[in-house]
Amino acid sequence: MYVDKSIDEIRTSLDNQEVTGKQLFKEAIDKAKEMQPIYNSFVTILDEYQQTKGKTVLNEIPYALKDNFSTKNILTTGSSNILKNYVPVYDATAYRKLKEAGAVLVGKTVLDELAMGGTGTTAHTGIVRNPWDKTRLIGGSSAGSAAAVALGIVPFALGSDTGDSIRKPASFGGVVGFKPTYGRISRYGLFAFASSLDHVGTFTRNVKDTAYVVDVLKGQDEKDMTTLPDDSISYVDMLENEIKGKKLFYIKEACDIENYSDSSDEELLETLKNFHDKLDQLRKIGFEIEGVSIDKNLLNAIYPAYMTISCAEATSNNANLTGIQFGPRGEGKSINDIMFDARTKGFSELIKRRFILGSYILQKENQEKLFLNAGRIRRMIVDKINELFQTYDGMIMPTSGGIAPKFGDKTDQLSDRYLILENHMAIGNFGGFPSITIPSGFVNHMPIGINLTGRVKEDGEVLNMAYKMEEILGMKNIVAKGEKHV
Ligand code: GLN
């Protein structure tokens, strides 16, 4: 088996002619099919190998794409009934670049419908299970991409991240998830969810592989006006840079164990203990890490501000899903009836709830109080983080307050744990900051992760720090065994 190895190892085996691209493709699709009945990570598994001639390190390397990236002539559903038979007529730029680099697409992965949600349970093709424990979810929205990489079906996959949709499932799956600076990777051809927050990013099993993939994907794209000019840096070349003296902060309100002294949540306490133990180890290799205080009102406002902005933008972006241009046509006598029928049947409850919220937020009389105020909160949070980034090179946090939940577990959405620890990663989207999660240990036999967020445009620096951290955290290249379907 090669596809469960790192890109470096697979590259060497290809170059030494121990294995061919075609064999790798077959390995990946066979494993994908074997795992599919239990884990359900794919909407589509491809069956035809296309010979490639890319000149990059990714040539002949198999990978998976979240099913919200447009792929010409390949079904692209956004995991929604409203697009269940949609076949795009053009390629997303990220997909085109990977094709040109020689990487080989093996399948399109399941997401929470239209990338909204964090559970991996709302796709029109059913729930995605966690490779480390099938009674648990893997998180979302990029659930299938996270599971495919965690199971060792492919060495990398692409996802999209609007609030934490790469970084959260990556940590629940024990893999590396990276969302670069806003505009670093083109979003042309990615289904828009909330345009001011959407990012394209990667899943891999180690940080160097992330750098390989991002080096291929980054760069300006005339088809996406939000892309940044190319920084012409190789992130792979930066990985070995010295990190001694790099200063990091964590948010005391969310991470100090004393704040939870009356909590009986063992999982939360174990997760925080792991976090602080790991910080001590990172200090030994030269990181300077300290806790800082941030106004709790501001922290508690992250999630509501995120929901307000993202629901509003999503409602507007998805207004084209009427069943007229794309997807199954609705029934009815007038055009309004047809659209009404298509949207009623096409969207699940969660999506409808978000569109109702979004429409309400965007109503003229509510815009100032809701939409614009959420924008102001977003600005205050980003200003605060940028002020801290004048002193610190990055923010380090637990990716979550615990391990992947079991299906049906209830969360108290007003608790401190939920409001801050489960939602702080949206800060990375508010400010467009590069942000990565790397696995940091196990709690109750389930992986947990650490999240590192850096200054805008300093993607190379973030990957460099993460690369050095990964050595210490001791969870590089882990693969979940998974269960075969018998
Ligand atoms: N879980 C968040 C949400 O439900 C994030 C989704 C995302 O990043 N795409 O909106």
XYZ file of C-alpha atoms and ligand atoms in Angstrom:
496
model
C 0.000 0.000 0.000
C 1.406 3.379 -1.038
C -1.504 5.805 -0.847
C -1.380 5.884 2.959
C 2.218 7.194 2.839
C 3.444 10.785 2.692
C 3.777 12.617 -0.626
C 7.576 12.454 -0.260
C 7.521 8.681 0.128
C 5.070 8.153 -2.721
C 7.163 10.456 -4.931
C 10.288 8.413 -4.234
C 8.475 5.158 -5.013
C 7.195 6.614 -8.294
C 10.606 7.954 -9.239
C 12.215 4.580 -8.461
C 9.539 2.908 -10.582
C 8.393 0.689 -7.731
C 4.849 1.754 -8.518
C 3.042 3.513 -11.378
C 0.477 6.306 -11.299
C -2.111 3.883 -12.588
C -1.449 1.456 -9.723
C -1.724 4.298 -7.204
C -5.051 5.323 -8.695
C -6.308 1.758 -8.443
C -5.118 1.430 -4.856
C -6.926 4.648 -3.937
C -10.230 3.803 -5.592
C -10.195 0.219 -4.291
C -9.661 1.476 -0.775
C -12.261 4.209 -1.236
C -14.824 1.607 -2.328
C -13.901 -0.757 0.479
C -14.404 1.968 3.109
C -17.390 3.658 1.495
C -20.194 1.470 2.946
C -19.155 2.391 6.493
C -17.560 5.838 6.327
C -19.385 7.279 3.322
C -16.759 9.908 2.490
C -17.436 10.097 -1.251
C -20.269 11.370 -3.385
C -18.457 10.137 -6.494
C -15.564 7.700 -6.884
C -14.018 7.966 -10.339
C -13.172 4.885 -12.323
C -11.054 5.955 -15.239
C -7.360 6.685 -14.854
C -6.098 9.614 -16.914
C -2.399 9.511 -17.725
C -0.651 12.689 -16.496
C 2.482 14.530 -17.495
C 2.866 17.176 -14.792
C 6.334 18.340 -13.945
C 5.785 18.854 -10.238
C 6.226 16.748 -7.137
C 2.488 16.030 -7.316
C 2.670 14.286 -10.686
C 0.701 10.996 -10.522
C -0.220 11.539 -6.865
C -3.885 10.712 -6.147
C -6.126 13.127 -4.242
C -9.762 13.929 -3.481
C -11.796 17.123 -3.902
C -14.681 18.354 -1.817
C -17.872 18.185 -3.846
C -18.280 21.967 -3.935
C -15.409 22.466 -6.421
C -16.611 22.605 -10.003
C -15.205 19.794 -12.121
C -16.107 19.842 -15.808
C -18.084 16.758 -16.848
C -17.938 15.319 -13.309
C -21.009 15.443 -11.071
C -20.707 18.250 -8.482
C -23.537 18.321 -5.987
C -22.501 20.482 -3.031
C -24.037 17.527 -1.179
C -27.448 19.086 -1.774
C -30.585 17.655 -3.326
C -31.016 20.879 -5.234
C -27.852 20.086 -7.211
C -27.995 16.317 -7.122
C -27.669 15.974 -10.905
C -25.558 19.051 -11.642
C -22.580 18.530 -13.953
C -20.484 21.703 -14.337
C -19.294 22.932 -17.708
C -16.049 24.412 -16.388
C -13.239 23.643 -13.922
C -12.465 25.391 -10.649
C -9.027 26.999 -10.795
C -7.710 24.873 -7.900
C -8.732 21.726 -9.773
C -7.234 22.990 -13.026
C -3.936 23.758 -11.289
C -3.753 20.313 -9.735
C -4.503 18.761 -13.096
C -1.716 20.753 -14.704
C 0.603 19.717 -11.877
C -0.181 16.086 -12.726
C -2.130 15.178 -9.576
C -4.811 12.542 -10.156
C -8.378 13.081 -8.937
C -9.902 9.926 -7.454
C -13.214 11.265 -6.196
C -15.462 14.027 -4.937
C -16.049 14.083 -1.195
C -19.145 14.570 0.934
C -19.731 17.870 2.730
C -22.395 19.286 4.957
C -24.991 20.536 2.506
C -23.593 23.570 0.634
C -20.723 23.710 3.178
C -23.008 24.963 5.951
C -22.654 23.066 9.188
C -19.968 21.406 11.221
C -21.085 17.809 11.660
C -20.800 15.981 8.354
C -24.343 14.712 8.872
C -26.431 16.849 6.509
C -25.386 15.691 3.037
C -28.034 14.377 0.643
C -26.020 11.128 0.479
C -26.036 10.531 4.238
C -23.720 10.907 7.227
C -19.923 10.640 7.222
C -18.424 8.554 10.048
C -15.206 9.170 11.936
C -12.440 6.740 10.894
C -11.237 6.501 14.521
C -14.663 5.511 15.854
C -17.623 4.970 13.582
C -20.098 5.914 16.314
C -18.728 9.446 16.161
C -18.937 12.196 13.592
C -15.839 13.629 11.961
C -17.110 17.168 11.851
C -17.651 19.334 8.851
C -18.278 20.751 6.590
C -15.353 19.148 4.704
C -16.182 15.803 6.305
C -15.425 13.431 3.430
C -12.074 15.044 2.599
C -10.988 14.758 6.236
C -12.115 11.121 6.448
C -10.477 10.141 3.143
C -7.113 11.495 4.276
C -7.465 10.062 7.797
C -8.252 6.615 6.363
C -5.189 6.701 4.112
C -7.235 6.594 0.899
C -5.349 9.589 -0.503
C -2.343 11.563 0.798
C -4.153 14.864 0.336
C -7.553 16.373 -0.306
C -8.969 19.853 -0.789
C -11.640 21.458 1.313
C -13.175 24.864 1.867
C -13.205 26.764 5.147
C -15.658 29.562 5.977
C -15.659 29.284 9.782
C -13.505 26.221 10.519
C -14.686 23.664 7.957
C -11.211 22.371 7.206
C -9.527 22.847 10.554
C -12.201 21.285 12.773
C -12.716 18.013 10.849
C -8.935 17.770 10.388
C -8.458 17.756 14.133
C -11.332 15.307 14.742
C -9.743 13.043 12.130
C -6.129 13.289 13.332
C -4.829 14.994 10.180
C -3.368 18.369 9.222
C -5.801 21.010 7.966
C -4.662 24.352 6.554
C -6.515 27.453 5.475
C -4.073 29.957 3.955
C -4.408 33.743 3.831
C -7.614 35.038 2.236
C -6.912 35.334 -1.475
C -3.845 33.088 -1.480
C -5.672 30.357 -3.420
C -8.226 31.144 -6.106
C -11.873 30.393 -5.325
C -12.984 30.498 -8.942
C -15.297 27.526 -9.359
C -15.780 26.919 -5.633
C -19.466 27.183 -4.709
C -19.736 30.449 -2.818
C -21.071 30.172 0.753
C -20.045 33.452 2.442
C -17.695 35.249 0.103
C -15.995 37.479 2.660
C -15.095 34.386 4.726
C -14.636 31.540 2.202
C -11.184 30.020 1.727
C -9.805 27.063 -0.223
C -7.445 24.868 1.790
C -5.914 21.447 2.261
C -5.937 18.208 4.239
C -2.716 16.160 4.511
C -1.123 13.837 7.049
C 1.923 16.037 7.653
C 2.907 19.683 7.301
C 5.449 19.253 4.517
C 2.772 17.719 2.304
C 0.611 20.774 2.993
C 3.438 23.006 1.777
C 3.840 20.926 -1.382
C 0.180 21.251 -2.252
C -0.169 24.939 -1.370
C 2.953 25.765 -3.405
C 1.121 24.377 -6.428
C -2.245 25.992 -5.678
C -1.335 29.531 -4.663
C -1.146 32.534 -6.907
C -3.146 35.283 -8.547
C -6.041 34.321 -10.779
C -7.654 36.759 -13.166
C -10.918 34.880 -12.628
C -10.975 35.658 -8.893
C -10.483 39.341 -8.152
C -9.861 38.624 -4.466
C -6.657 36.650 -5.150
C -3.359 38.096 -3.939
C -0.391 38.693 -6.213
C 1.906 35.684 -6.124
C 4.427 35.900 -3.275
C 6.923 33.851 -5.350
C 8.121 32.012 -2.263
C 8.409 28.247 -1.950
C 6.762 27.342 1.359
C 8.532 23.983 1.266
C 11.860 25.813 1.255
C 10.866 27.769 4.372
C 10.021 24.760 6.521
C 13.468 24.300 8.058
C 13.852 27.972 9.075
C 14.827 28.663 12.677
C 11.882 29.207 15.027
C 13.807 30.037 18.222
C 12.376 33.154 19.805
C 9.076 33.021 17.908
C 6.426 34.428 20.223
C 2.961 32.945 20.472
C -0.078 33.765 22.595
C -3.118 31.820 23.673
C -6.386 33.256 24.961
C -6.463 32.810 28.730
C -10.250 33.101 29.034
C -10.670 30.029 26.857
C -7.626 27.955 27.775
C -6.734 28.412 31.441
C -7.790 25.328 33.357
C -8.620 27.433 36.458
C -11.516 28.946 34.532
C -13.178 25.549 34.513
C -12.583 24.649 38.168
C -16.229 23.736 38.743
C -16.523 21.803 35.489
C -17.033 18.060 35.533
C -16.378 17.812 31.813
C -13.489 15.318 31.894
C -12.963 15.452 28.176
C -12.577 19.229 28.206
C -10.148 19.084 31.136
C -8.064 16.360 29.454
C -7.958 18.353 26.233
C -6.767 21.462 28.034
C -4.208 19.464 29.980
C -2.837 18.056 26.721
C -2.703 21.604 25.341
C -0.675 22.967 28.257
C 1.645 19.931 28.328
C 2.351 20.438 24.637
C 2.976 24.156 25.153
C 5.658 23.239 27.711
C 7.309 20.956 25.171
C 7.166 23.644 22.501
C 8.803 26.119 24.877
C 11.710 23.679 25.196
C 12.464 23.948 21.473
C 12.483 27.730 21.571
C 8.921 28.990 21.223
C 8.015 31.728 23.696
C 4.375 31.219 24.629
C 2.189 33.170 27.010
C -1.472 33.654 27.811
C -3.179 36.963 27.051
C -6.561 38.260 28.123
C -9.199 39.329 25.637
C -12.499 40.928 26.632
C -14.943 38.078 27.151
C -17.764 40.049 25.517
C -15.737 40.162 22.360
C -14.994 36.432 22.519
C -18.620 35.562 23.164
C -19.561 37.608 20.116
C -17.467 35.566 17.649
C -20.125 32.948 17.017
C -23.141 35.271 16.725
C -21.185 37.626 14.445
C -20.077 34.671 12.333
C -23.635 33.351 12.007
C -25.042 36.782 11.168
C -22.504 37.522 8.445
C -22.370 34.024 6.984
C -26.145 33.478 6.851
C -26.650 36.850 5.181
C -23.956 36.251 2.584
C -25.112 32.666 2.020
C -28.691 33.744 1.382
C -27.555 36.155 -1.263
C -24.964 33.823 -2.844
C -27.375 30.921 -3.115
C -30.237 32.918 -4.592
C -29.343 31.358 -7.956
C -30.351 27.892 -6.722
C -33.885 28.032 -8.024
C -34.074 24.792 -9.965
C -34.182 26.873 -13.150
C -30.525 27.028 -14.202
C -29.251 24.069 -12.154
C -30.573 20.897 -10.611
C -33.984 19.230 -10.689
C -36.793 21.473 -12.001
C -39.634 22.158 -9.569
C -43.316 21.880 -10.374
C -45.898 24.619 -10.586
C -47.843 26.956 -12.850
C -45.870 30.153 -12.424
C -42.129 30.718 -12.263
C -42.510 31.590 -8.572
C -44.309 28.331 -7.863
C -41.623 26.391 -9.718
C -38.842 28.011 -7.717
C -40.768 27.633 -4.477
C -41.248 23.927 -5.108
C -37.598 23.361 -6.115
C -36.256 25.167 -3.045
C -38.738 23.496 -0.712
C -37.748 20.034 -1.894
C -34.112 20.850 -2.616
C -32.884 22.164 0.750
C -32.765 20.460 4.124
C -34.071 22.079 7.312
C -30.693 23.476 8.330
C -30.256 25.302 5.036
C -33.775 26.691 5.128
C -33.229 27.940 8.665
C -30.057 29.736 7.585
C -31.735 31.322 4.562
C -34.617 32.545 6.699
C -32.128 34.065 9.140
C -30.144 35.535 6.263
C -33.219 37.093 4.648
C -34.279 38.581 7.973
C -30.790 39.992 8.611
C -30.697 41.559 5.157
C -34.122 43.203 5.378
C -33.695 46.942 5.064
C -34.930 47.683 8.579
C -32.597 45.074 10.143
C -29.437 45.711 8.211
C -28.006 48.397 10.444
C -28.738 46.620 13.708
C -27.795 43.096 12.603
C -25.665 42.894 9.484
C -23.621 46.056 9.919
C -23.185 45.561 13.644
C -21.888 42.051 13.057
C -19.381 43.596 10.656
C -18.334 46.042 13.365
C -17.811 43.216 15.849
C -15.770 41.379 13.242
C -13.596 44.484 12.810
C -13.094 44.854 16.587
C -11.984 41.235 16.882
C -9.615 41.467 13.927
C -8.176 44.757 15.222
C -7.526 43.143 18.602
C -5.739 40.163 17.029
C -3.696 42.419 14.734
C -2.698 44.498 17.758
C -1.462 41.303 19.448
C 0.315 40.298 16.235
C 2.511 43.369 16.658
C 4.066 41.585 19.632
C 3.395 37.952 18.787
C 4.088 35.902 15.675
C 1.027 33.746 16.111
C -1.939 32.602 18.187
C -1.937 29.015 19.453
C -5.139 27.363 20.678
C -6.725 23.942 21.133
C -8.745 23.356 17.954
C -11.742 22.353 20.014
C -12.787 21.776 23.601
C -12.773 18.018 23.155
C -12.910 15.040 20.843
C -15.339 14.371 18.006
C -18.861 14.033 19.458
C -21.006 10.941 19.109
C -23.923 11.173 16.691
C -26.817 12.749 18.518
C -24.742 14.240 21.374
C -26.290 17.484 22.534
C -24.191 20.632 22.928
C -24.994 23.575 25.119
C -24.533 26.350 22.601
C -24.425 29.040 25.232
C -21.691 27.478 27.366
C -18.175 28.978 27.489
C -16.814 25.826 25.959
C -19.107 26.124 22.991
C -19.040 29.867 22.437
C -15.287 30.288 22.609
C -13.426 26.973 22.429
C -15.606 25.542 19.681
C -15.771 28.710 17.613
C -12.546 30.693 17.954
C -11.243 29.433 14.614
C -13.675 31.769 12.828
C -11.216 34.512 13.855
C -9.002 33.165 11.077
C -11.815 33.743 8.568
C -12.775 37.170 9.977
C -9.237 38.439 9.429
C -8.228 36.217 6.506
C -5.321 34.959 8.632
C -3.432 31.791 7.648
C -4.420 29.083 10.108
C -3.445 25.450 10.515
C -4.412 22.586 12.791
C -2.060 19.734 13.534
C -2.813 16.619 15.580
C -1.500 16.912 19.131
C -2.484 13.712 20.920
C -5.331 11.411 21.878
C -8.050 11.756 24.494
C -10.180 8.634 25.030
C -8.480 7.073 21.974
C -9.672 9.903 19.749
C -7.330 12.462 18.142
C -7.301 16.117 19.197
C -5.457 19.019 17.641
C -3.675 22.314 18.127
C -4.455 25.345 15.998
C -1.901 27.958 14.982
C -2.954 31.224 13.340
C -0.498 33.775 11.977
C -0.293 37.196 10.392
C -1.954 37.845 7.057
C 0.297 36.844 4.138
C 2.694 34.971 6.434
C 1.608 31.539 5.203
C 5.213 30.389 4.909
C 5.963 31.431 8.489
C 2.904 29.574 9.801
C 3.867 26.414 7.935
C 7.441 26.740 9.183
C 6.290 26.970 12.821
C 3.798 24.139 12.360
C 6.478 21.959 10.789
C 8.719 22.397 13.823
C 5.805 21.783 16.178
C 4.785 18.599 14.432
C 8.082 16.947 15.397
C 7.336 17.580 19.063
C 3.666 16.682 18.990
C 4.535 13.197 17.763
C 1.433 12.576 15.635
C 2.933 12.883 12.168
C 1.550 10.657 9.389
C -0.944 8.798 11.537
C -3.547 6.764 9.667
C -6.806 5.430 11.085
C -7.188 1.736 10.445
C -10.891 1.917 9.817
C -13.100 -1.117 9.355
C -13.670 -2.808 6.085
C -17.160 -3.579 5.008
C -17.723 -7.340 5.156
N -19.426 25.119 11.102
C -19.453 26.407 10.490
C -20.838 26.666 9.916
O -21.691 25.887 10.166
C -18.383 26.512 9.448
C -18.736 26.076 8.086
C -17.620 26.272 7.107
O -16.494 26.666 7.461
N -17.916 26.041 5.849
O -21.114 27.628 9.258
